[in-house]
Coordinates of C-alpha atoms and ligand atoms in Angstrom, one line a residue:
M255 CA 29.2 29.2 -27.1
M256 CA 30.0 27.6 -23.5
V257 CA 32.1 30.2 -21.3
M258 CA 35.0 28.2 -20.0
T259 CA 35.9 29.4 -16.2
D260 CA 39.3 28.5 -14.9
N261 CA 37.9 25.6 -12.7
L262 CA 36.5 24.2 -16.1
L263 CA 39.6 24.4 -18.0
G264 CA 41.2 22.7 -15.1
A265 CA 39.0 20.2 -14.9
F266 CA 38.9 19.3 -18.7
S267 CA 42.6 19.4 -18.9
A268 CA 42.7 17.0 -15.8
W269 CA 40.2 14.7 -16.9
S270 CA 42.0 14.4 -20.2
N271 CA 45.4 13.6 -19.1
L272 CA 43.8 10.9 -16.9
L273 CA 41.5 9.3 -19.7
G274 CA 42.9 10.3 -22.8
I275 CA 40.9 13.2 -25.0
A276 CA 39.4 10.3 -26.8
Y277 CA 37.1 10.0 -23.4
V278 CA 36.5 13.4 -22.4
L279 CA 33.8 14.5 -25.1
Q280 CA 32.9 18.4 -25.4
S281 CA 31.9 19.0 -28.8
P282 CA 28.2 20.2 -29.3
S283 CA 27.5 17.3 -31.1
S284 CA 28.4 15.1 -28.5
V285 CA 26.4 16.4 -25.8
I286 CA 23.4 17.1 -28.2
T287 CA 22.0 13.4 -27.8
P288 CA 22.5 13.1 -24.0
S289 CA 20.7 16.6 -23.8
T290 CA 17.5 15.4 -25.2
A291 CA 14.8 13.3 -23.3
T292 CA 11.0 12.6 -24.0
F293 CA 10.1 15.7 -22.3
S294 CA 11.4 19.3 -22.7
T295 CA 14.3 20.2 -20.6
H296 CA 16.9 23.1 -20.2
Q297 CA 19.6 21.6 -18.6
K298 CA 23.1 22.3 -20.5
I299 CA 25.6 19.2 -20.5
L300 CA 29.2 20.8 -20.4
A301 CA 30.7 17.7 -21.6
I302 CA 30.6 13.8 -21.2
I303 CA 33.8 11.8 -19.4
R304 CA 33.8 8.3 -20.2
P305 CA 36.2 6.3 -17.5
G306 CA 36.7 2.6 -18.2
I307 CA 38.0 1.2 -14.9
L308 CA 37.4 1.8 -11.1
P309 CA 40.5 3.9 -10.3
E310 CA 39.7 6.1 -13.0
I311 CA 36.1 6.9 -11.7
Q312 CA 37.8 7.5 -8.1
E313 CA 40.3 9.8 -9.9
C314 CA 37.3 11.7 -12.0
L315 CA 35.6 12.5 -8.7
R316 CA 38.8 13.8 -7.0
I317 CA 39.4 16.1 -10.2
A318 CA 35.7 17.0 -9.7
N319 CA 36.6 18.3 -5.9
R320 CA 39.7 20.3 -7.0
F321 CA 37.9 21.7 -9.8
K322 CA 34.6 22.1 -8.2
T323 CA 32.7 20.6 -11.4
P324 CA 29.7 18.7 -10.5
V325 CA 29.4 15.2 -12.7
Y326 CA 26.1 13.2 -13.3
P327 CA 26.6 9.6 -13.4
I328 CA 24.6 7.5 -15.9
S329 CA 25.2 3.8 -16.4
S330 CA 23.1 3.7 -20.2
G331 CA 21.3 6.8 -19.9
K332 CA 17.6 5.3 -21.0
N333 CA 15.6 6.3 -18.2
W334 CA 12.9 7.5 -20.8
G335 CA 10.0 8.8 -19.5
Y336 CA 11.5 9.9 -16.3
G337 CA 14.3 12.2 -18.1
S338 CA 16.7 10.0 -20.1
A339 CA 20.4 10.8 -19.5
V340 CA 19.8 14.5 -18.8
P341 CA 21.2 15.6 -15.5
V342 CA 18.7 17.4 -12.7
E343 CA 20.3 20.2 -12.6
T344 CA 22.2 22.6 -15.5
D345 CA 25.8 22.9 -16.0
C346 CA 27.0 19.3 -15.3
V347 CA 29.4 16.9 -16.6
I348 CA 27.8 13.5 -17.5
M349 CA 29.7 10.5 -16.3
D350 CA 29.1 7.7 -18.4
L351 CA 29.7 4.2 -16.9
S352 CA 28.9 2.2 -20.0
R353 CA 32.6 1.2 -20.8
L354 CA 32.6 -0.7 -17.3
N355 CA 30.6 -3.7 -18.7
R356 CA 32.1 -6.8 -17.0
I357 CA 30.3 -9.5 -15.4
V358 CA 32.7 -10.1 -12.7
D359 CA 31.4 -12.9 -10.7
F360 CA 29.0 -15.5 -11.5
N361 CA 27.5 -18.5 -9.3
E362 CA 25.0 -21.1 -11.2
E363 CA 24.6 -23.2 -7.9
L364 CA 23.8 -20.1 -5.6
G365 CA 22.1 -18.4 -8.3
Y366 CA 23.9 -14.7 -8.1
I367 CA 26.1 -12.8 -10.5
T368 CA 28.0 -9.5 -10.1
L369 CA 28.2 -7.0 -12.6
E370 CA 29.4 -3.4 -13.7
P371 CA 27.1 -0.7 -14.7
G372 CA 27.5 -1.0 -18.3
V373 CA 26.3 -4.6 -18.1
T374 CA 22.9 -4.3 -20.2
Q375 CA 19.7 -6.1 -20.1
G376 CA 20.5 -7.9 -23.6
Q377 CA 24.2 -8.6 -22.3
L378 CA 23.2 -10.4 -19.3
F379 CA 20.5 -12.2 -20.9
Q380 CA 23.3 -13.6 -23.7
F381 CA 25.7 -14.3 -21.0
L382 CA 23.4 -16.9 -19.2
K383 CA 22.1 -18.3 -22.5
D384 CA 26.0 -18.9 -23.9
R385 CA 26.1 -20.7 -20.7
S386 CA 23.2 -22.6 -21.0
S387 CA 22.5 -21.4 -17.7
R388 CA 19.3 -22.7 -15.7
L389 CA 19.0 -19.4 -14.3
W390 CA 16.4 -16.4 -15.0
M391 CA 17.5 -12.7 -15.1
D392 CA 14.3 -10.3 -14.6
A393 CA 13.8 -7.8 -17.3
T394 CA 12.0 -4.5 -17.8
G395 CA 10.3 -3.7 -21.1
S396 CA 12.9 -0.9 -21.5
G397 CA 15.0 -3.1 -24.0
M398 CA 18.1 -4.6 -24.5
E399 CA 20.4 -1.6 -24.1
C400 CA 19.4 -0.7 -20.7
S401 CA 21.5 -1.1 -18.1
V402 CA 20.9 -3.5 -15.3
I403 CA 22.5 -1.6 -12.6
G404 CA 20.7 1.9 -14.1
N405 CA 17.4 0.4 -13.2
T406 CA 18.2 -1.0 -9.9
V407 CA 19.3 2.1 -8.5
E408 CA 16.3 3.5 -9.8
R409 CA 14.3 0.7 -7.9
G410 CA 12.8 -0.5 -11.2
F411 CA 10.7 -3.3 -11.6
G412 CA 10.1 -6.3 -14.1
H413 CA 7.5 -9.6 -14.3
T414 CA 8.9 -12.1 -13.1
P415 CA 9.0 -13.4 -9.1
Y416 CA 12.4 -11.4 -8.8
G417 CA 10.4 -8.3 -10.4
D418 CA 10.9 -5.8 -7.6
H419 CA 14.7 -5.5 -8.5
F420 CA 16.5 -3.9 -5.2
A421 CA 14.9 -6.5 -3.4
S422 CA 17.3 -9.1 -5.1
V423 CA 20.5 -6.7 -4.4
C424 CA 22.9 -8.4 -2.4
G425 CA 25.9 -5.9 -1.9
M426 CA 27.5 -3.4 -3.9
E427 CA 30.7 -1.7 -4.6
V428 CA 30.5 2.4 -3.9
V429 CA 32.7 4.9 -4.7
L430 CA 32.0 8.0 -2.8
P431 CA 31.9 12.0 -4.0
C432 CA 35.6 12.1 -2.4
G433 CA 36.8 9.1 -4.6
D434 CA 36.9 6.7 -1.5
C435 CA 35.5 3.1 -2.3
F436 CA 34.0 0.3 -0.3
R437 CA 31.9 -2.9 -0.5
T438 CA 28.7 -3.2 1.3
G439 CA 27.1 -5.8 3.6
F440 CA 29.7 -8.6 4.3
G441 CA 31.2 -7.4 1.3
R442 CA 33.4 -5.3 3.7
F443 CA 35.4 -7.7 5.2
P444 CA 38.3 -9.4 3.8
N445 CA 37.8 -12.9 3.0
S446 CA 34.1 -12.8 3.5
K447 CA 32.3 -16.4 2.3
A448 CA 28.8 -15.2 2.5
A449 CA 28.9 -11.9 1.0
S450 CA 27.0 -12.3 -2.1
V451 CA 24.3 -14.6 -0.6
F452 CA 23.5 -12.8 2.9
R453 CA 22.6 -9.4 2.1
W454 CA 22.1 -7.5 5.4
G455 CA 26.0 -8.1 6.6
V456 CA 26.0 -7.2 10.4
G457 CA 25.6 -3.9 11.3
P458 CA 23.8 -1.1 9.9
Y459 CA 22.3 -1.6 6.2
I460 CA 23.3 1.1 3.9
D461 CA 22.6 -0.5 0.5
G462 CA 19.2 1.8 0.0
L463 CA 21.3 4.8 0.6
F464 CA 22.9 4.3 -2.8
T465 CA 19.6 4.0 -4.4
Q466 CA 17.6 7.0 -5.5
S467 CA 19.9 9.0 -4.0
N468 CA 23.4 11.1 -4.9
L469 CA 25.5 9.7 -2.3
G470 CA 27.9 7.6 -4.2
I471 CA 28.4 5.8 -7.4
V472 CA 27.6 2.4 -7.7
T473 CA 30.4 0.5 -9.6
K474 CA 29.6 -3.1 -9.0
M475 CA 26.4 -5.0 -7.8
T476 CA 25.6 -8.5 -7.0
I477 CA 22.0 -9.8 -7.8
W478 CA 20.1 -12.7 -7.2
L479 CA 18.9 -14.6 -9.9
M480 CA 15.8 -16.9 -10.1
P481 CA 16.1 -21.0 -10.7
A482 CA 14.3 -21.3 -13.6
P483 CA 10.9 -23.2 -12.7
E484 CA 10.3 -26.9 -13.9
Y485 CA 7.0 -25.5 -15.7
F486 CA 5.8 -22.0 -16.6
Q487 CA 2.5 -20.9 -17.9
A488 CA 1.2 -17.4 -18.4
F489 CA -2.3 -16.3 -18.0
N490 CA -4.0 -13.2 -19.4
F491 CA -7.5 -11.8 -18.4
S492 CA -9.5 -9.0 -19.5
V493 CA -12.2 -7.1 -17.7
A494 CA -15.0 -6.0 -19.8
E495 CA -16.2 -2.9 -18.0
D496 CA -14.2 -0.4 -16.0
Q497 CA -16.2 -0.7 -12.6
Q498 CA -15.6 -4.6 -12.9
L499 CA -11.7 -3.6 -11.7
E500 CA -12.4 -3.5 -8.2
A501 CA -13.7 -6.8 -7.8
T502 CA -10.7 -8.2 -9.8
I503 CA -8.3 -6.6 -7.8
E504 CA -9.8 -7.8 -4.6
A505 CA -10.1 -11.5 -5.9
L506 CA -6.3 -11.3 -6.9
R507 CA -4.8 -9.6 -3.7
P508 CA -5.4 -13.0 -1.4
L509 CA -3.6 -15.1 -4.2
R510 CA -0.6 -12.3 -4.5
L511 CA -0.5 -12.4 -0.4
N512 CA -0.4 -16.2 0.1
G513 CA 2.0 -17.0 -2.8
T514 CA -0.1 -18.7 -5.1
L515 CA 0.7 -15.5 -7.6
K516 CA 4.3 -15.4 -7.3
S517 CA 5.1 -12.4 -9.8
A518 CA 4.5 -9.1 -10.2
I519 CA 0.8 -9.2 -12.4
H520 CA 0.7 -6.3 -14.3
I521 CA -3.0 -4.9 -15.1
G522 CA -3.4 -2.4 -18.2
N523 CA -6.3 -0.4 -19.2
D524 CA -7.6 -0.1 -23.0
Y525 CA -5.2 2.5 -23.9
K526 CA -2.2 0.8 -22.6
A527 CA -3.5 -2.3 -24.4
L528 CA -4.4 0.0 -27.8
S529 CA -1.0 1.8 -27.7
A530 CA 1.2 -1.7 -27.3
N531 CA -0.3 -3.2 -30.4
R532 CA -0.2 0.2 -32.6
Q533 CA 0.0 3.9 -33.3
Y534 CA -2.5 6.4 -32.7
P535 CA -5.3 5.9 -35.4
W536 CA -5.0 9.5 -37.0
E537 CA -7.0 8.4 -40.1
I538 CA -10.4 7.0 -38.8
T539 CA -10.2 9.8 -35.9
G540 CA -9.9 13.0 -38.4
N541 CA -6.9 14.2 -36.4
K542 CA -9.1 14.4 -33.2
T543 CA -7.5 14.1 -29.8
P544 CA -8.3 12.4 -27.4
L545 CA -9.2 9.4 -28.6
P546 CA -12.9 8.9 -28.9
A547 CA -14.7 6.6 -27.2
A548 CA -16.6 4.6 -30.1
V549 CA -13.1 4.1 -31.9
M550 CA -11.9 2.6 -29.2
Q551 CA -14.8 0.4 -28.6
E552 CA -14.2 -1.0 -32.0
F553 CA -10.5 -1.5 -31.4
S554 CA -11.4 -3.4 -28.2
E555 CA -13.6 -5.7 -30.4
D556 CA -11.6 -6.2 -32.9
L557 CA -8.1 -7.0 -30.9
D558 CA -10.1 -8.3 -28.0
F559 CA -9.2 -6.5 -25.1
G560 CA -11.0 -5.1 -22.4
A561 CA -11.3 -2.0 -19.9
W562 CA -8.8 -3.6 -18.3
N563 CA -6.3 -6.5 -19.2
G564 CA -4.1 -8.6 -16.8
F565 CA -0.9 -10.3 -17.7
G566 CA 0.7 -12.9 -15.1
G567 CA 2.8 -16.0 -14.9
L568 CA 2.5 -19.1 -12.9
Y569 CA 5.8 -20.8 -12.0
G570 CA 6.4 -24.2 -10.1
S571 CA 6.4 -27.7 -10.4
R572 CA 3.4 -28.8 -13.0
E573 CA 1.0 -29.8 -10.3
E574 CA 2.1 -26.5 -8.3
V575 CA 1.0 -24.4 -11.4
A576 CA -2.1 -26.8 -11.9
A577 CA -3.0 -25.8 -8.4
A578 CA -2.5 -22.1 -8.9
R579 CA -4.2 -22.0 -12.2
N580 CA -7.2 -23.8 -10.4
Q581 CA -7.2 -21.0 -7.8
L582 CA -7.1 -18.3 -10.0
I583 CA -9.8 -19.7 -12.3
K584 CA -12.0 -19.9 -8.9
A585 CA -10.9 -16.4 -7.7
L586 CA -11.9 -14.6 -11.4
K587 CA -14.9 -16.6 -12.2
G588 CA -17.9 -14.5 -13.0
K589 CA -15.5 -11.4 -12.4
V590 CA -13.6 -11.3 -15.8
K591 CA -14.5 -11.4 -19.3
T592 CA -11.9 -13.7 -20.7
L593 CA -9.2 -15.8 -18.8
R594 CA -6.9 -17.4 -21.0
F595 CA -3.6 -19.8 -20.4
F596 CA -0.9 -20.0 -22.5
D597 CA 2.7 -22.0 -22.4
D598 CA 4.9 -22.9 -25.1
R599 CA 3.0 -25.6 -26.8
K600 CA 0.1 -23.6 -27.1
L601 CA 1.8 -20.8 -28.4
R602 CA 3.3 -22.8 -30.9
L603 CA 0.0 -24.1 -32.0
A604 CA -1.4 -20.6 -32.4
A605 CA 1.2 -19.8 -34.8
A606 CA 0.8 -22.8 -36.8
I607 CA -3.2 -22.3 -36.8
E608 CA -2.4 -18.3 -38.1
K609 CA -3.3 -18.7 -41.8
P610 CA -6.6 -20.9 -41.5
Y611 CA -7.7 -18.3 -38.6
R612 CA -7.1 -15.5 -40.7
W613 CA -8.9 -17.4 -43.8
L614 CA -12.0 -18.3 -41.6
T615 CA -12.2 -15.2 -39.7
G616 CA -10.9 -12.3 -41.9
K617 CA -8.7 -11.3 -38.7
S618 CA -5.0 -12.1 -37.6
L619 CA -4.3 -13.9 -34.9
A620 CA -0.5 -12.9 -34.7
E621 CA -1.9 -9.1 -34.3
K622 CA -4.2 -10.4 -31.2
L623 CA -1.1 -12.0 -30.0
K624 CA 1.4 -9.3 -30.7
L625 CA 1.3 -7.7 -27.4
F626 CA 0.8 -11.1 -25.6
G627 CA 4.3 -12.4 -27.2
S628 CA 6.3 -9.8 -25.6
V629 CA 4.9 -10.0 -22.2
Y630 CA 5.5 -13.7 -22.6
D631 CA 9.0 -13.4 -23.0
L632 CA 9.2 -10.9 -19.9
M633 CA 7.4 -13.0 -17.8
Q634 CA 10.4 -15.5 -18.4
G635 CA 13.0 -12.8 -17.8
I636 CA 13.4 -12.6 -21.4
P637 CA 14.2 -8.8 -22.7
T638 CA 12.7 -7.5 -25.7
E639 CA 12.4 -4.3 -27.9
A640 CA 8.8 -4.7 -28.5
M641 CA 7.6 -2.2 -25.7
L642 CA 9.4 0.6 -27.0
A643 CA 7.0 0.9 -30.0
S644 CA 4.6 2.3 -27.6
T645 CA 6.5 5.6 -27.3
Y646 CA 5.6 6.4 -30.8
W647 CA 1.8 6.2 -29.9
R648 CA 1.0 9.7 -31.0
K649 CA 3.9 10.0 -33.9
K650 CA 2.5 10.4 -37.4
S651 CA 5.5 8.9 -39.1
P652 CA 5.8 5.0 -38.6
V653 CA 7.4 3.1 -36.0
P654 CA 11.5 3.4 -37.2
T655 CA 13.3 -0.1 -37.1
T656 CA 15.9 1.3 -35.1
M657 CA 13.5 3.2 -31.8
N658 CA 15.3 6.2 -30.3
P659 CA 12.6 7.8 -28.5
D660 CA 14.9 10.9 -27.2
Q661 CA 15.9 11.6 -31.1
D662 CA 12.7 10.9 -32.6
Q663 CA 11.2 13.5 -30.3
C664 CA 8.7 11.0 -28.7
G665 CA 6.7 12.9 -26.0
L666 CA 6.7 10.3 -22.9
I667 CA 6.2 11.8 -19.0
W668 CA 5.6 8.7 -16.6
C669 CA 3.8 9.3 -13.2
A670 CA 4.3 6.4 -11.0
P671 CA 2.1 6.6 -7.2
V672 CA 2.3 3.6 -5.3
L673 CA -1.0 2.3 -3.5
P674 CA -2.2 -0.3 -1.3
T675 CA -3.6 -3.4 -3.1
D676 CA -7.4 -2.5 -2.0
S677 CA -10.2 -1.2 -4.3
I678 CA -10.8 1.9 -2.2
H679 CA -7.4 3.0 -3.3
V680 CA -7.4 1.9 -6.7
R681 CA -10.9 3.6 -7.5
A682 CA -9.3 7.0 -5.8
V683 CA -6.4 7.0 -7.9
L684 CA -8.7 6.4 -11.2
D685 CA -10.9 9.3 -10.1
I686 CA -8.1 11.5 -9.6
V687 CA -6.3 10.2 -13.1
T688 CA -9.7 10.8 -14.9
L689 CA -10.4 14.2 -13.6
V690 CA -7.0 15.5 -14.5
F691 CA -7.0 14.1 -17.8
S692 CA -10.4 15.4 -18.8
R693 CA -8.7 18.6 -18.9
Y694 CA -6.2 17.7 -21.4
P695 CA -5.9 15.9 -25.0
F696 CA -4.2 13.0 -24.0
E697 CA -5.0 9.5 -23.3
P698 CA -4.2 7.9 -19.8
A699 CA -2.3 4.9 -20.7
I700 CA -2.4 3.1 -16.9
S701 CA -0.8 0.1 -15.4
M702 CA -0.9 -1.2 -11.9
A703 CA 1.5 -3.8 -11.1
M704 CA 1.1 -5.9 -8.3
V705 CA 5.2 -5.9 -7.7
T706 CA 5.1 -6.8 -3.9
E707 CA 2.4 -8.8 -1.9
R708 CA 0.7 -5.7 -0.3
S709 CA 1.2 -2.8 -3.1
L710 CA 0.2 -1.7 -6.5
S711 CA 3.0 0.4 -8.3
C712 CA 0.6 2.4 -10.8
V713 CA 2.2 3.7 -14.0
I714 CA 0.4 6.4 -15.7
S715 CA 2.0 7.5 -18.8
I716 CA 1.5 10.8 -20.9
S717 CA 2.2 10.4 -24.4
Y718 CA 2.2 13.0 -27.1
D719 CA 4.4 14.3 -30.1
R720 CA 7.3 16.7 -29.0
E721 CA 7.0 17.6 -32.8
L722 CA 3.7 19.4 -32.2
D723 CA 3.6 23.2 -31.3
G724 CA 2.4 23.5 -27.6
E725 CA 2.6 19.8 -26.8
D726 CA 5.7 20.0 -24.7
E727 CA 3.7 22.4 -22.5
R728 CA 0.5 20.9 -22.4
A729 CA 1.9 17.4 -21.4
M730 CA 4.0 18.9 -18.6
A731 CA 1.2 20.8 -17.2
C732 CA -0.9 17.7 -17.2
Y733 CA 1.9 15.9 -15.7
Q734 CA 2.2 18.5 -13.0
E735 CA -1.4 18.8 -11.8
L736 CA -1.7 14.6 -11.6
F737 CA 1.4 14.5 -9.9
E738 CA 0.2 17.0 -7.5
S739 CA -3.3 15.9 -7.0
L740 CA -2.0 12.2 -6.1
M741 CA 0.3 13.6 -3.5
A742 CA -2.2 15.6 -2.1
A743 CA -4.6 12.6 -1.8
G744 CA -1.6 10.6 -0.2
Y745 CA -0.4 8.6 -3.4
Y746 CA 3.6 9.1 -3.4
P747 CA 5.7 8.2 -6.7
Y748 CA 7.7 5.4 -6.2
R749 CA 10.4 7.1 -8.5
L750 CA 10.6 10.6 -10.0
G751 CA 11.6 12.1 -13.2
I752 CA 14.1 14.9 -13.4
Q753 CA 11.5 17.3 -13.4
S754 CA 10.0 16.6 -10.1
M755 CA 13.3 16.2 -7.8
G756 CA 13.0 18.6 -5.1
Q757 CA 8.9 18.7 -5.5
L758 CA 7.9 16.0 -2.9
K759 CA 5.8 17.9 -0.6
G760 CA 5.2 17.6 3.4
A761 CA 7.8 15.1 4.3
D762 CA 8.8 15.1 7.9
V763 CA 11.7 18.2 8.3
N764 CA 13.7 15.8 10.4
Y765 CA 13.8 13.4 7.6
Q766 CA 14.9 15.8 5.4
K767 CA 17.3 17.4 7.9
M768 CA 19.2 13.9 8.4
L769 CA 19.3 13.4 4.4
R770 CA 21.1 16.8 3.9
T771 CA 23.5 16.0 6.9
L772 CA 24.5 13.0 5.1
K773 CA 25.1 14.5 1.9
L774 CA 26.9 17.7 3.1
A775 CA 29.3 15.0 5.2
L776 CA 29.5 12.8 2.2
D777 CA 29.9 15.8 -0.9
P778 CA 30.7 19.0 1.2
N779 CA 31.3 20.3 -2.7
N780 CA 28.2 18.9 -3.9
I781 CA 30.2 17.6 -6.9
L782 CA 27.9 14.6 -7.3
A783 CA 24.3 14.6 -9.1
P784 CA 22.9 17.7 -7.4
G785 CA 19.5 17.8 -6.9
R786 CA 18.9 14.5 -7.6
Y787 CA 16.1 13.0 -5.1
E788 CA 16.8 15.9 -2.9
Ligands
FAD1012 C1 8.5 1.4 -23.3 C2 9.1 1.7 -21.8 C3 9.2 0.4 -21.1 C4 9.7 0.6 -19.7 N1 9.4 -0.5 -19.2 C5 10.2 -0.2 -17.6 C6 10.0 -1.5 -17.0 O1 9.3 -2.3 -17.0 N2 10.5 -1.3 -15.5 C7 10.9 -0.1 -15.2 O2 11.8 0.1 -14.1 N3 11.1 0.9 -16.1 C8 10.8 0.8 -17.1 N4 11.1 1.9 -18.3 C9 11.7 3.2 -17.9 C10 13.4 3.0 -18.0 O3 13.6 3.1 -19.6 C11 13.8 2.0 -17.2 O4 14.1 2.0 -15.8 C12 15.5 2.2 -17.6 O5 16.2 0.6 -17.5 C13 16.1 3.2 -16.8 O6 17.4 3.6 -17.7 P1 18.8 2.9 -17.6 O7 18.6 1.5 -17.3 O8 19.5 3.3 -18.7 O9 19.5 3.8 -16.5 P2 20.2 5.3 -16.2 O10 19.3 5.9 -17.3 O11 21.8 4.9 -16.5 O12 20.1 5.7 -14.6 C14 18.9 6.0 -14.5 C15 19.6 6.9 -13.3 O13 20.0 6.6 -11.9 C16 21.4 7.1 -11.8 N5 22.6 5.9 -12.0 C17 22.9 5.5 -13.0 N6 23.8 4.6 -13.1 C18 24.2 4.8 -11.2 C19 25.2 4.4 -10.8 N7 25.9 3.5 -11.5 N8 25.5 5.1 -9.6 C20 24.7 5.7 -9.3 N9 23.8 6.4 -10.0 C21 23.2 5.9 -11.0 C22 21.4 8.2 -12.4 O14 21.1 9.2 -11.9 C23 20.6 8.1 -13.7 O15 19.8 9.4 -14.3 C24 10.7 2.0 -19.5 C25 10.7 2.8 -20.6 C26 9.9 2.6 -21.8 C27 10.1 3.7 -22.3

């Protein structure tokens, strides 16, 4: 039973008057869903408020200040693996921004779009499709219903040349904790012509302050979209032995640096490949965990993947793609087990020969291409639900048609260190991962993404079944050891889960002091997302 203080009663009454009671949800059944993440959390949510327009957001924040009641904004609340919709601290009211789902500006010629927090990947994709646009969005693997802004304020990444999402942001509309609203960049000037095409504006550049922070609510964002290339071809390679990864990374680095490879190449280990294809083979292993090496060996032969498997796209004119392809073949020669190129024609052909292939080999080509098919879409900015199935890796029940990792008690914790694109660092990180996981019954599914020209964003997942006794605790202990060991070695995360905010060790005290000064000045009552990235 929630104890209603005078402040809470006052805030609920003021929000209900403002939004209507239908948009102030307080019943235990309404708050149960957003209280659940893909790992154990303790935070209690007091209510959910759902403003529908900008002035309502501003007034909601003024009310929060008046009644000293903290609010935690979410755009779609599907921050799976990092805390989903759960606030960092307990006793917050969630401000759900999903009703603000308008696309307010779009320019086909200059390649930009301005949207609100409720606009999802699926909605943006449909918007472009409906207009037969020649522009591509960039999509993450987190499905149709995830917010474009929600991901971008976390500085998430995708798969096309525009994969580093914050790098494509050109201006925001922000509401400060006090309720004041302004636009960043040139957007702050009346009648400014270049607000959506020149991201720095004039004077201090402040957009970064509103990503991974609790200094303001982003209510609009302009993002650049990529002109569809004349021709697109995807490639996929596999590295037979783990020790050959270093040579592959060294071979790819110059191509990513000199622009031959324009997009975020994703390189995943065998666990990543297997969990993207199927659930844990409980029957074959006789319920034993972690996955025995011999079982993995059988699957890798059957499904034709290696210790490491890379996916990337080549974008440009046919001549440019052919030249890049030649460079890639030359660079990877002798280092990879397989290197395959795909385009639409080849995939159509593969679908056509599925039956004879199965008849001849007894194996399914479609099964082999299942993972590739979804990555192929993502490399062209097409969102897909397919990746979500991997969150059911350790579940004993089959993957449902409608996937909801939070409600279905899928256990998932990401740990996401960044490292230089350099084989020494790659091995150093992998050694840490191997050592830590040797003490826990989980498989480290790892991907290394060449999101920028010089760095690798490594995402390590701990997947488990939350329904099993003790697994929540074991998985969190594994994560904690991993997170701390990586930081101790100098590999800091590009993004944090709610369980780790406040745990970044050793940061410069003056930097922290500056952040605290800003927070105190902008949010003296600490009513906006307390604890977030502090
Ligand atoms: C199988 C799978 C694949 C995934 N693939 C990817 C991937 O390829 N790339 C990737 O980056 N992530 C990926 N994720 C992680 C995650 O699901 C996505 O990043 C997702 O987009 C984040 O959730 P959201 O968009 O609903 O954001 P939200 O949960 O709405 O927002 C995230 C956080 O940002 C803050 N916030 C949200 N909106 C605002 C706002 N308007 N103003 C201020 N602060 C705000 C809040 O604190 C919130 O907790 C994946 C997850 C899974 C399970």
